[in-house]
Short mmCIF file of C-alpha atoms in Angstrom, two decimals:
data_model
loop_
_atom_site.label_atom_id
_atom_site.label_comp_id
_atom_site.label_asym_id
_atom_site.label_seq_id
_atom_site.Cartn_x
_atom_site.Cartn_y
_atom_site.Cartn_z
CA MET A 39 42.49 0.95 -17.81
CA VAL A 40 42.58 -1.09 -14.63
CA THR A 41 44.87 -4.07 -14.44
CA TYR A 42 42.87 -6.17 -12.07
CA SER A 43 44.45 -8.85 -9.88
CA PRO A 44 42.18 -9.08 -6.89
CA MET A 45 42.76 -10.87 -3.61
CA ARG A 46 39.27 -12.28 -3.80
CA PRO A 47 37.63 -13.64 -6.94
CA PRO A 48 35.00 -11.48 -8.63
CA VAL A 49 31.37 -12.55 -8.78
CA GLY A 50 30.21 -13.06 -12.36
CA ILE A 51 27.01 -11.68 -13.90
CA SER A 52 25.53 -14.13 -16.41
CA GLY A 53 22.06 -12.72 -17.04
CA VAL A 54 19.81 -9.72 -16.51
CA GLY A 55 16.05 -9.19 -16.58
CA THR A 56 13.79 -6.14 -16.53
CA VAL A 57 10.15 -5.28 -15.97
CA SER A 58 10.14 -1.54 -16.52
CA PRO A 59 8.05 1.32 -17.91
CA PHE A 60 9.55 0.26 -21.22
CA GLY A 61 8.30 -3.33 -21.04
CA THR A 62 10.11 -6.60 -20.47
CA SER A 63 12.74 -6.21 -23.18
CA CYS A 64 16.22 -5.42 -21.88
CA GLU A 65 17.10 -3.82 -25.21
CA ALA A 66 14.04 -1.55 -25.03
CA PHE A 67 15.06 -0.53 -21.50
CA ARG A 68 18.61 0.22 -22.64
CA ASP A 69 17.54 2.12 -25.74
CA ALA A 70 15.03 4.24 -23.79
CA LEU A 71 17.75 5.20 -21.30
CA LEU A 72 20.28 6.00 -24.01
CA ASP A 73 17.68 8.09 -25.88
CA GLY A 74 16.99 10.09 -22.71
CA ARG A 75 13.33 9.03 -22.69
CA THR A 76 11.29 8.86 -19.50
CA GLY A 77 8.72 6.44 -18.13
CA ILE A 78 7.20 9.19 -15.99
CA ALA A 79 3.55 9.90 -16.86
CA PRO A 80 0.24 10.68 -15.13
CA VAL A 81 -1.05 8.02 -12.74
CA CYS A 82 -3.49 5.61 -14.42
CA ALA A 83 -3.69 2.69 -11.97
CA PHE A 84 -5.83 4.57 -9.43
CA ASP A 85 -7.53 7.89 -8.91
CA ALA A 86 -4.89 10.47 -7.98
CA ARG A 87 -7.21 13.46 -8.13
CA GLY A 88 -6.68 15.69 -5.13
CA CYS A 89 -3.11 14.51 -4.69
CA ARG A 90 -0.24 17.01 -4.68
CA THR A 91 1.66 14.64 -7.00
CA THR A 92 -0.05 13.02 -9.97
CA LEU A 93 2.92 11.52 -11.83
CA VAL A 94 4.39 8.03 -11.55
CA ALA A 95 6.85 5.88 -13.51
CA ALA A 96 4.58 2.87 -13.95
CA VAL A 97 5.40 -0.44 -15.57
CA GLY A 98 4.12 -0.59 -19.14
CA GLY A 99 3.84 -3.21 -21.86
CA PHE A 100 3.65 -5.99 -19.30
CA ASP A 101 1.51 -9.09 -19.68
CA PRO A 102 2.23 -11.40 -16.75
CA ALA A 103 0.09 -14.15 -18.29
CA ALA A 104 2.74 -14.54 -20.96
CA PHE A 105 5.13 -15.72 -18.25
CA ILE A 106 3.08 -17.08 -15.33
CA SER A 107 0.21 -19.59 -15.32
CA PRO A 108 -3.26 -18.07 -14.72
CA MET A 109 -3.81 -20.39 -11.75
CA LYS A 110 -0.76 -18.89 -10.04
CA LEU A 111 -1.47 -15.32 -11.13
CA ARG A 112 -4.97 -15.24 -9.60
CA ARG A 113 -3.57 -14.88 -6.10
CA MET A 114 -0.29 -13.17 -6.86
CA ASP A 115 0.67 -9.63 -5.95
CA PRO A 116 2.07 -7.47 -8.81
CA THR A 117 5.33 -7.26 -6.85
CA ALA A 118 5.71 -11.04 -7.00
CA ALA A 119 4.74 -11.09 -10.67
CA TYR A 120 7.44 -8.52 -11.45
CA ALA A 121 9.94 -10.62 -9.49
CA ILE A 122 9.13 -13.88 -11.21
CA VAL A 123 9.16 -12.35 -14.69
CA ALA A 124 12.40 -10.38 -14.17
CA ALA A 125 14.01 -13.50 -12.66
CA ARG A 126 12.84 -15.71 -15.52
CA ILE A 127 14.24 -13.29 -18.10
CA ALA A 128 17.60 -13.15 -16.25
CA ILE A 129 17.79 -16.94 -15.89
CA GLU A 130 16.94 -17.55 -19.55
CA ASP A 131 19.37 -14.80 -20.58
CA ALA A 132 22.19 -16.76 -18.95
CA ARG A 133 21.50 -19.76 -21.18
CA GLN A 134 22.28 -22.19 -18.41
CA PRO A 135 19.07 -24.24 -18.38
CA LEU A 136 17.44 -25.18 -15.11
CA GLN A 137 16.98 -28.83 -14.27
CA SER A 138 13.32 -29.84 -14.11
CA SER A 139 14.02 -31.15 -10.61
CA GLY A 140 15.27 -27.70 -9.55
CA ASP A 141 18.61 -26.72 -8.06
CA ASP A 142 20.00 -26.91 -4.52
CA SER A 143 22.89 -24.59 -5.40
CA GLY A 144 20.82 -21.67 -6.71
CA GLY A 145 18.73 -19.21 -4.73
CA VAL A 146 16.97 -15.86 -4.66
CA VAL A 147 17.93 -12.65 -2.84
CA LEU A 148 15.53 -9.81 -3.59
CA GLY A 149 15.09 -6.33 -2.25
CA THR A 150 11.67 -4.75 -1.95
CA TRP A 151 10.21 -1.69 -0.29
CA SER A 152 6.53 -1.99 -1.16
CA ALA A 153 6.67 -5.77 -0.64
CA GLY A 154 3.17 -7.29 -0.62
CA GLY A 155 1.52 -3.91 -0.17
CA PRO A 156 -1.03 -4.16 -3.00
CA MET A 157 -2.53 -7.36 -1.60
CA THR A 158 -2.33 -5.98 1.94
CA GLN A 159 -4.34 -2.97 0.79
CA GLU A 160 -6.95 -5.30 -0.70
CA TYR A 161 -6.99 -7.58 2.34
CA LEU A 162 -7.42 -4.73 4.81
CA GLY A 163 -10.05 -3.11 2.59
CA ALA A 164 -12.13 -6.29 2.81
CA LEU A 165 -11.53 -6.49 6.56
CA PHE A 166 -12.81 -2.94 7.08
CA ARG A 167 -15.81 -3.48 4.81
CA SER A 168 -16.87 -6.96 5.89
CA GLY A 169 -15.12 -7.83 9.13
CA PRO A 170 -12.81 -10.81 9.81
CA ALA A 171 -15.13 -13.33 8.14
CA GLY A 172 -15.04 -11.37 4.89
CA VAL A 173 -11.31 -11.24 4.23
CA PRO A 174 -10.08 -12.99 1.08
CA GLY A 175 -7.87 -15.68 2.61
CA LEU A 176 -6.74 -16.56 -0.87
CA VAL A 177 -4.47 -13.54 -1.08
CA PHE A 178 -3.09 -13.66 2.46
CA ASN A 179 0.11 -15.40 1.37
CA SER A 180 0.91 -12.52 -0.94
CA THR A 181 0.62 -9.92 1.82
CA VAL A 182 3.77 -11.10 3.58
CA GLY A 183 7.02 -9.23 3.00
CA ASN A 184 8.96 -12.12 1.53
CA ALA A 185 6.27 -13.27 -0.92
CA ALA A 186 8.09 -12.08 -4.06
CA ALA A 187 11.39 -13.85 -3.33
CA SER A 188 9.63 -16.91 -1.97
CA LEU A 189 7.32 -17.31 -4.96
CA ALA A 190 10.26 -16.78 -7.34
CA GLY A 191 12.17 -19.54 -5.54
CA LEU A 192 9.17 -21.86 -5.80
CA GLU A 193 8.60 -21.01 -9.46
CA PHE A 194 12.11 -22.11 -10.43
CA LYS A 195 12.56 -24.78 -7.72
CA LEU A 196 15.61 -23.02 -6.34
CA ARG A 197 16.38 -24.56 -2.97
CA GLY A 198 19.43 -22.51 -2.04
CA PRO A 199 19.23 -19.33 0.08
CA ASN A 200 15.97 -17.41 -0.24
CA THR A 201 16.19 -13.98 1.34
CA THR A 202 14.27 -10.72 1.26
CA ILE A 203 15.96 -7.43 2.09
CA SER A 204 14.07 -4.21 2.79
CA HIS A 205 15.94 -0.92 3.04
CA LYS A 206 13.41 1.41 1.49
CA GLU A 207 14.70 3.02 -1.72
CA ALA A 208 18.00 1.13 -1.43
CA SER A 209 16.42 -2.33 -1.09
CA GLY A 210 17.49 -3.55 -4.52
CA LEU A 211 21.16 -2.66 -4.18
CA ALA A 212 21.13 -3.94 -0.59
CA ALA A 213 19.98 -7.29 -2.00
CA VAL A 214 22.83 -7.27 -4.54
CA VAL A 215 25.35 -6.59 -1.76
CA THR A 216 23.90 -9.42 0.33
CA ALA A 217 23.83 -11.81 -2.61
CA VAL A 218 27.46 -11.09 -3.50
CA ASN A 219 28.48 -11.84 0.06
CA LEU A 220 26.55 -15.14 0.02
CA ILE A 221 28.35 -16.17 -3.18
CA ARG A 222 31.70 -15.16 -1.73
CA GLU A 223 30.97 -17.21 1.40
CA GLN A 224 30.12 -20.13 -0.88
CA ARG A 225 26.58 -20.36 0.51
CA ALA A 226 25.31 -20.67 -3.06
CA ALA A 227 26.84 -21.26 -6.50
CA TRP A 228 24.46 -18.83 -8.17
CA LEU A 229 21.69 -16.46 -7.20
CA VAL A 230 19.01 -14.34 -8.75
CA THR A 231 19.21 -10.96 -7.09
CA GLY A 232 17.80 -7.48 -7.62
CA GLY A 233 14.84 -5.37 -6.59
CA VAL A 234 11.07 -5.25 -7.08
CA ASP A 235 8.35 -2.80 -6.08
CA THR A 236 4.79 -1.79 -6.92
CA ALA A 237 3.62 1.83 -6.89
CA TYR A 238 0.22 1.02 -5.38
CA GLU A 239 -2.39 3.47 -4.17
CA VAL A 240 -1.87 3.58 -0.38
CA PHE A 241 1.91 3.63 -0.79
CA PHE A 242 1.72 6.45 -3.33
CA LYS A 243 -0.74 8.51 -1.30
CA ALA A 244 1.28 8.13 1.90
CA HIS A 245 4.27 9.61 0.08
CA ASP A 246 2.03 12.25 -1.39
CA ARG A 247 1.03 13.36 2.10
CA PHE A 248 4.68 13.62 3.09
CA GLY A 249 5.10 16.03 0.16
CA VAL A 250 8.34 14.37 -0.95
CA MET A 251 7.40 13.85 -4.59
CA SER A 252 7.52 16.42 -7.39
CA PRO A 253 4.22 18.34 -7.78
CA ARG A 254 4.63 18.96 -11.51
CA ALA A 255 1.61 18.12 -13.66
CA ALA A 256 3.68 16.54 -16.43
CA PHE A 257 7.23 15.34 -16.99
CA SER A 258 9.18 18.44 -17.90
CA SER A 259 12.67 19.71 -18.40
CA GLY A 260 14.42 20.56 -15.17
CA MET A 261 12.80 18.00 -12.89
CA SER A 262 15.72 15.57 -13.13
CA PRO A 263 18.34 14.58 -10.59
CA PHE A 264 21.05 17.24 -10.11
CA ASP A 265 19.00 19.92 -11.90
CA ARG A 266 18.89 23.29 -10.15
CA ASN A 267 15.07 23.30 -10.45
CA ARG A 268 14.49 19.77 -9.13
CA ASP A 269 11.62 19.52 -6.69
CA GLY A 270 11.30 15.96 -5.48
CA PHE A 271 11.35 12.42 -6.84
CA ILE A 272 8.70 10.56 -8.82
CA MET A 273 7.69 7.13 -7.56
CA GLY A 274 8.60 4.25 -9.84
CA GLU A 275 7.97 0.52 -9.90
CA GLY A 276 9.09 -2.66 -11.64
CA GLY A 277 11.44 -5.58 -11.33
CA PHE A 278 15.16 -5.73 -12.10
CA ALA A 279 17.10 -8.96 -11.74
CA LEU A 280 20.69 -10.10 -12.14
CA ARG A 281 21.80 -13.70 -12.26
CA ILE A 282 25.14 -13.80 -10.47
CA GLN A 283 27.46 -16.72 -9.95
CA SER A 284 30.67 -17.84 -8.33
CA ASP A 285 34.02 -17.52 -10.03
CA ASP A 286 34.31 -21.34 -10.23
CA LEU A 287 31.03 -21.54 -12.12
CA SER A 288 32.10 -18.65 -14.35
CA ARG A 289 35.23 -20.52 -15.37
CA ASP A 290 33.21 -23.66 -16.09
CA SER A 291 30.86 -21.70 -18.31
CA HIS A 292 33.70 -19.89 -20.10
CA GLY A 293 33.30 -16.53 -18.44
CA THR A 294 30.27 -14.42 -17.81
CA LYS A 295 28.30 -12.53 -20.33
CA TYR A 296 27.86 -9.14 -18.72
CA GLY A 297 30.81 -8.68 -16.43
CA ASP A 298 31.66 -8.98 -12.76
CA ILE A 299 30.89 -7.47 -9.42
CA LEU A 300 34.24 -6.45 -8.00
CA GLY A 301 33.31 -4.77 -4.73
CA VAL A 302 30.38 -4.08 -2.42
CA ALA A 303 29.77 -1.95 0.64
CA ALA A 304 26.97 -1.45 3.14
CA SER A 305 27.04 1.43 5.56
CA GLY A 306 24.86 3.88 7.40
CA SER A 307 24.20 7.52 8.12
CA SER A 308 22.69 8.64 11.40
CA VAL A 309 19.62 10.59 10.40
CA ARG A 310 16.05 10.94 11.59
CA ILE A 311 13.51 8.31 10.60
CA ASN A 312 12.51 8.94 6.98
CA ALA A 313 15.06 11.74 6.52
CA TRP A 314 17.53 11.62 3.64
CA PRO A 315 21.24 11.55 4.53
CA ASP A 316 22.26 15.10 5.39
CA GLN A 317 26.05 14.79 5.53
CA PRO A 318 28.34 13.83 2.62
CA ALA A 319 30.94 11.99 4.75
CA PRO A 320 28.99 8.73 5.29
CA LEU A 321 28.19 8.59 1.57
CA ALA A 322 31.83 9.14 0.60
CA ARG A 323 32.83 6.50 3.15
CA THR A 324 30.43 3.97 1.63
CA MET A 325 31.82 4.57 -1.85
CA ARG A 326 35.40 4.27 -0.57
CA LEU A 327 34.57 1.00 1.20
CA ALA A 328 33.21 -0.45 -2.06
CA LEU A 329 36.31 0.72 -3.95
CA GLN A 330 38.56 -0.79 -1.27
CA ASP A 331 36.62 -4.04 -1.49
CA ALA A 332 37.22 -3.98 -5.25
CA GLU A 333 40.89 -3.08 -4.63
CA ILE A 334 40.72 -0.04 -6.89
CA ARG A 335 41.09 3.74 -6.45
CA PRO A 336 38.63 6.54 -7.24
CA ASP A 337 40.55 7.48 -10.38
CA ASP A 338 39.98 3.95 -11.72
CA VAL A 339 36.24 4.60 -11.85
CA ASP A 340 34.93 5.41 -15.32
CA VAL A 341 31.21 5.96 -14.64
CA VAL A 342 29.05 6.54 -11.55
CA TYR A 343 25.34 5.74 -11.50
CA ALA A 344 24.33 8.07 -8.70
CA SER A 345 21.55 7.58 -6.20
CA ALA A 346 20.37 11.15 -6.88
CA ASN A 347 16.61 11.18 -7.49
CA ALA A 348 15.75 14.92 -7.76
CA THR A 349 15.23 15.32 -4.02
CA PRO A 350 16.90 18.70 -3.32
CA GLY A 351 18.79 17.61 -0.19
CA LEU A 352 19.86 14.11 -1.22
CA ASP A 353 21.22 15.25 -4.58
CA ARG A 354 23.15 18.11 -2.97
CA ILE A 355 24.72 15.82 -0.35
CA GLU A 356 25.55 13.08 -2.85
CA ALA A 357 27.06 15.66 -5.22
CA ARG A 358 29.34 16.86 -2.41
CA ALA A 359 30.41 13.28 -1.65
CA LEU A 360 30.96 12.56 -5.35
CA THR A 361 32.97 15.76 -5.74
CA GLU A 362 35.21 14.61 -2.88
CA LEU A 363 36.05 11.43 -4.79
CA PHE A 364 35.56 12.36 -8.44
CA GLY A 365 35.54 16.18 -8.62
CA ASP A 366 37.26 17.66 -11.67
CA THR A 367 38.18 14.24 -13.04
CA ARG A 368 37.26 12.27 -16.17
CA THR A 369 34.68 10.17 -14.28
CA ILE A 370 31.17 10.57 -15.75
CA VAL A 371 28.24 10.83 -13.32
CA THR A 372 24.73 9.88 -14.40
CA SER A 373 21.41 8.93 -12.81
CA ILE A 374 18.58 6.94 -14.38
CA LYS A 375 15.87 8.18 -12.01
CA GLY A 376 14.63 10.80 -14.47
CA ALA A 377 13.66 7.78 -16.58
CA ILE A 378 12.38 5.22 -14.07
CA GLY A 379 11.70 7.19 -10.90
CA GLU A 380 12.62 6.18 -7.36
CA PHE A 381 11.63 2.89 -5.74
CA GLY A 382 13.03 -0.15 -3.99
CA GLY A 383 14.33 -1.64 -7.22
CA SER A 384 16.12 1.46 -8.50
CA GLY A 385 19.62 0.45 -7.35
CA ALA A 386 19.30 -2.94 -9.05
CA ALA A 387 17.93 -1.14 -12.11
CA ALA A 388 21.09 1.00 -12.16
CA CYS A 389 23.22 -2.17 -12.14
CA VAL A 390 21.26 -3.61 -15.06
CA ALA A 391 21.43 -0.25 -16.89
CA ALA A 392 25.19 -0.02 -16.38
CA LEU A 393 25.70 -3.52 -17.80
CA LEU A 394 23.36 -3.10 -20.77
CA CYS A 395 24.56 0.40 -21.71
CA GLY A 396 28.19 -0.42 -20.90
CA ARG A 397 28.15 -3.39 -23.26
CA VAL A 398 27.38 -1.06 -26.14
CA GLY A 399 29.98 1.40 -24.88
CA ARG A 400 27.59 4.15 -23.81
CA VAL A 401 26.57 6.10 -20.73
CA PRO A 402 22.89 7.15 -20.58
CA PRO A 403 22.03 10.82 -20.07
CA ILE A 404 20.14 12.12 -17.04
CA ALA A 405 16.60 12.26 -18.48
CA GLY A 406 15.00 15.66 -18.05
CA PHE A 407 18.24 17.44 -17.19
CA SER A 408 18.27 21.13 -18.06
CA ASP A 409 20.22 23.47 -15.77
CA LEU A 410 23.08 22.43 -13.57
CA ASP A 411 22.80 23.15 -9.89
CA PRO A 412 25.57 25.75 -9.44
CA SER A 413 26.86 23.89 -6.36
CA MET A 414 27.74 20.87 -8.52
CA THR A 415 30.08 22.36 -11.08
CA GLY A 416 32.93 20.00 -10.17
CA LEU A 417 31.10 16.95 -11.51
CA ARG A 418 31.14 15.70 -15.10
CA LEU A 419 27.41 15.05 -15.43
CA ALA A 420 25.93 13.14 -18.38
CA ARG A 421 23.81 15.81 -20.05
CA GLU A 422 23.58 13.62 -23.14
CA SER A 423 24.39 10.04 -24.08
CA LEU A 424 28.17 9.75 -23.91
CA PRO A 425 30.73 7.19 -25.04
CA SER A 426 31.74 5.14 -22.03
CA PRO A 427 35.34 5.92 -21.09
CA GLY A 428 35.92 2.46 -19.60
CA GLN A 429 34.55 -0.60 -17.91
CA ILE A 430 34.59 0.26 -14.22
CA VAL A 431 31.26 1.48 -12.86
CA LEU A 432 30.26 2.54 -9.37
CA ILE A 433 26.58 2.21 -8.41
CA ASN A 434 25.16 4.11 -5.42
CA SER A 435 21.85 3.59 -3.66
CA PHE A 436 21.13 5.68 -0.58
CA ALA A 437 17.87 5.36 1.32
CA SER A 438 15.85 7.80 3.32
CA GLY A 439 16.43 6.71 6.88
CA GLY A 440 20.16 6.41 6.27
CA ALA A 441 20.95 2.96 4.78
CA LEU A 442 23.80 3.36 2.28
CA PHE A 443 25.02 0.89 -0.36
CA SER A 444 27.62 1.01 -3.12
CA VAL A 445 28.65 -1.62 -5.67
CA VAL A 446 31.56 -1.69 -8.12
CA LEU A 447 31.02 -3.45 -11.45
CA ARG A 448 33.37 -4.27 -14.29
CA VAL A 449 31.41 -4.37 -17.52
CA ALA A 450 32.47 -7.09 -19.98
CA SER A 451 34.21 -5.64 -22.99
CA MET B 258 -4.63 -8.14 -11.04
CA ALA B 259 -7.84 -9.49 -9.55
CA GLY B 260 -10.12 -7.15 -7.64
CA ALA B 261 -11.64 -7.50 -4.20
CA THR B 262 -13.64 -10.59 -3.37
CA ASP B 263 -17.34 -10.18 -4.10
CA MET B 264 -19.18 -10.96 -0.91
CA THR B 265 -22.59 -11.47 -2.58
CA ASP B 266 -24.68 -14.16 -0.89
CA SER B 267 -24.39 -17.34 -2.93
CA SER B 268 -27.61 -18.98 -1.65
CA ASP B 269 -29.71 -20.41 -4.43
CA SER B 270 -33.35 -19.49 -4.59
CA SER B 271 -35.03 -22.04 -6.82
CA GLY B 272 -33.97 -25.03 -4.71
CA SER B 273 -33.34 -27.48 -7.58
CA PRO B 274 -30.11 -29.52 -7.51
CA GLU B 275 -29.12 -28.05 -10.90
CA SER B 276 -29.49 -24.46 -9.76
CA LEU B 277 -27.62 -25.26 -6.56
CA GLN B 278 -24.78 -26.76 -8.60
CA ALA B 279 -24.73 -23.66 -10.79
CA GLU B 280 -24.53 -21.44 -7.71
CA ILE B 281 -21.69 -23.53 -6.31
CA LYS B 282 -19.77 -23.20 -9.57
CA LYS B 283 -20.22 -19.45 -9.51
CA ALA B 284 -19.11 -19.30 -5.88
CA ILE B 285 -16.00 -21.38 -6.60
CA VAL B 286 -14.97 -19.26 -9.58
CA ARG B 287 -15.63 -16.00 -7.76
CA SER B 288 -14.09 -16.77 -4.39
CA LEU B 289 -11.06 -18.58 -5.83
CA ARG B 290 -10.66 -16.14 -8.74
CA LEU B 291 -10.42 -18.97 -11.23
CA PRO B 292 -9.50 -17.88 -14.75
CA ILE B 293 -12.48 -19.78 -16.24
CA ALA B 294 -16.26 -19.34 -16.56
CA PRO B 295 -18.50 -21.23 -14.09
CA GLU B 296 -20.13 -23.14 -16.93
CA GLU B 297 -16.78 -24.62 -17.85
CA ILE B 298 -16.74 -26.66 -14.65
CA ASP B 299 -18.31 -30.07 -15.01
CA THR B 300 -20.22 -31.14 -11.93
CA SER B 301 -18.09 -34.28 -11.63
CA THR B 302 -14.71 -32.63 -12.34
CA PRO B 303 -12.29 -33.33 -9.44
CA LEU B 304 -11.55 -30.08 -7.60
CA PHE B 305 -7.92 -31.04 -6.95
CA GLY B 306 -5.09 -32.64 -8.89
CA ASP B 307 -5.68 -32.97 -12.61
CA GLY B 308 -9.21 -31.57 -12.34
CA LEU B 309 -9.52 -27.89 -11.45
CA GLY B 310 -6.03 -27.92 -9.94
CA LEU B 311 -6.96 -26.41 -6.59
CA ASP B 312 -4.59 -26.72 -3.65
CA SER B 313 -4.57 -26.52 0.14
CA ILE B 314 -4.79 -22.72 0.22
CA ASP B 315 -7.90 -22.89 -1.94
CA VAL B 316 -9.46 -25.37 0.50
CA LEU B 317 -9.36 -22.78 3.29
CA GLU B 318 -11.11 -20.18 1.18
CA LEU B 319 -13.59 -22.67 -0.25
CA VAL B 320 -14.63 -23.89 3.20
CA LEU B 321 -15.20 -20.28 4.27
CA GLU B 322 -17.17 -19.53 1.11
CA LEU B 323 -19.45 -22.54 1.65
CA GLU B 324 -20.08 -21.38 5.21
CA ARG B 325 -20.71 -17.77 4.16
CA GLY B 326 -22.76 -18.45 1.07
CA PHE B 327 -24.55 -21.71 1.75
CA GLY B 328 -24.73 -21.84 5.53
CA VAL B 329 -23.02 -25.21 5.88
CA SER B 330 -20.10 -26.01 8.15
CA ILE B 331 -17.27 -28.34 7.24
CA SER B 332 -15.83 -28.81 10.67
CA ASP B 333 -13.30 -31.61 10.28
CA GLU B 334 -10.82 -32.98 7.78
CA GLN B 335 -12.75 -36.21 7.25
CA THR B 336 -15.88 -34.32 6.20
CA GLY B 337 -13.75 -32.04 4.04
CA ASN B 338 -12.15 -34.97 2.21
CA ARG B 339 -15.59 -36.45 1.53
CA VAL B 340 -17.35 -33.24 0.53
CA LEU B 341 -14.68 -31.29 -1.37
CA GLN B 342 -14.29 -33.69 -4.24
CA SER B 343 -16.45 -32.09 -6.91
CA VAL B 344 -19.34 -29.68 -7.38
CA GLU B 345 -21.60 -32.73 -7.25
CA THR B 346 -20.40 -33.88 -3.82
CA ILE B 347 -20.59 -30.34 -2.44
CA ALA B 348 -24.19 -29.98 -3.69
CA SER B 349 -25.18 -33.35 -2.18
CA PHE B 350 -23.68 -32.31 1.14
CA ILE B 351 -25.51 -28.97 1.17
CA ILE B 352 -28.83 -30.66 0.32
CA ALA B 353 -28.29 -33.28 3.05
CA GLU B 354 -27.38 -30.63 5.62
CA ARG B 355 -30.45 -28.57 4.77
CA ARG B 356 -32.70 -31.62 5.05
CA LYS B 357 -31.12 -32.46 8.40
CA ASN B 358 -31.67 -28.93 9.67
CA SER B 359 -35.26 -28.70 8.46
CA ALA B 360 -36.24 -32.12 9.88
#
């Protein structure tokens, strides 16, 4: 148990929201993770015949019209719809009603990798077919990279900081790190932060050509993170939001519902463009920086939500870094990417998962895990749903290209 | 999510004001992806505000659609304010422009 008396006040977490393969219910998301279920299934949204990879972890059970007016939806990218719905669920979860006039002290900081790609694909398709006069100007606004955060800010009349962060797979956790720093600097009293992405056709097929995704025809045992037979990630999508707030606000509202963010770190690894980190030291350094920021030690950490996504190299390197900090200790290591795949919202999804599962005292298993990679025997991996040994959780999100982020949470008891 | 814009020519063939109005309604619904059927638009319904609820982004697309589909040009804001009030005013403008061009 950590006796926590930090130099800097923690940042409270007052609400969470999800748009996932398991729908828009946070409880459904949590239960699916704890049951070891997966959202990975054959691609339905477009024709993936001829592709090396034909699996995706697509959003399911999602009706945006239940949350967003049809007049707004008609020119909205799915990425923005995921953002607005996840943000709305997080804001309503916090039970701190918005003023109808909006709020100057609240803002939006979102991470996205795909950004407005679906609308860009449509826009360029019309350009190629019909020339400049034929493009649907109506959707142009949704092609820009910051559309999701911007439209979420407009939807809720939040006039504080509105920022979009893009660091590929780590975009969502990069946004959380940025948002925490904005709260600490008192640039905003509260923020909606997290990550959103859409697994759209061009994006999927570009990754398919790189051959970085698993070629299996169906979700199967052994394709999970850290498994010895892993053979690449599966692309995911969705929206995952956290409503975070300053310590002053947390005291006014009698504490925060989910817990606190104690420490954050952003770092880098010098690798080739698009390559995964290939040395453990920068990853270990990023984790240590987050722990230092939280003023705790590695042996205070109860659970790690790893960045591992079933990519052979990334998982091996992260396992070596984790072993350096947590090898042969009580710390449990899990990864939710066997359930939701890899995408720009996955780090934020891990934060939400840690809070939801932690509140019921559990750690989710690594979905699809079968045989341990023999090089990772020093880690206590979650082969099945386990009782959580404590409240301190470390979240990692490491991007291809070398952007590295870690966050330390304390889950409310 | 909505699919690609249908670029079908919106020009009416019968030439009656009613069929022109019907074509305009179809063009508005299609190009602006409105979540309603063309027949639900009354010819006198205001396009903006409490009517159809269109906004400035819609204006840009609507002007382009009228140029593409009906061969009329709305070249300045003053003309736009006068013409883009309702299906009725758009139809009157198209008829007047066609008369002017055929004179």
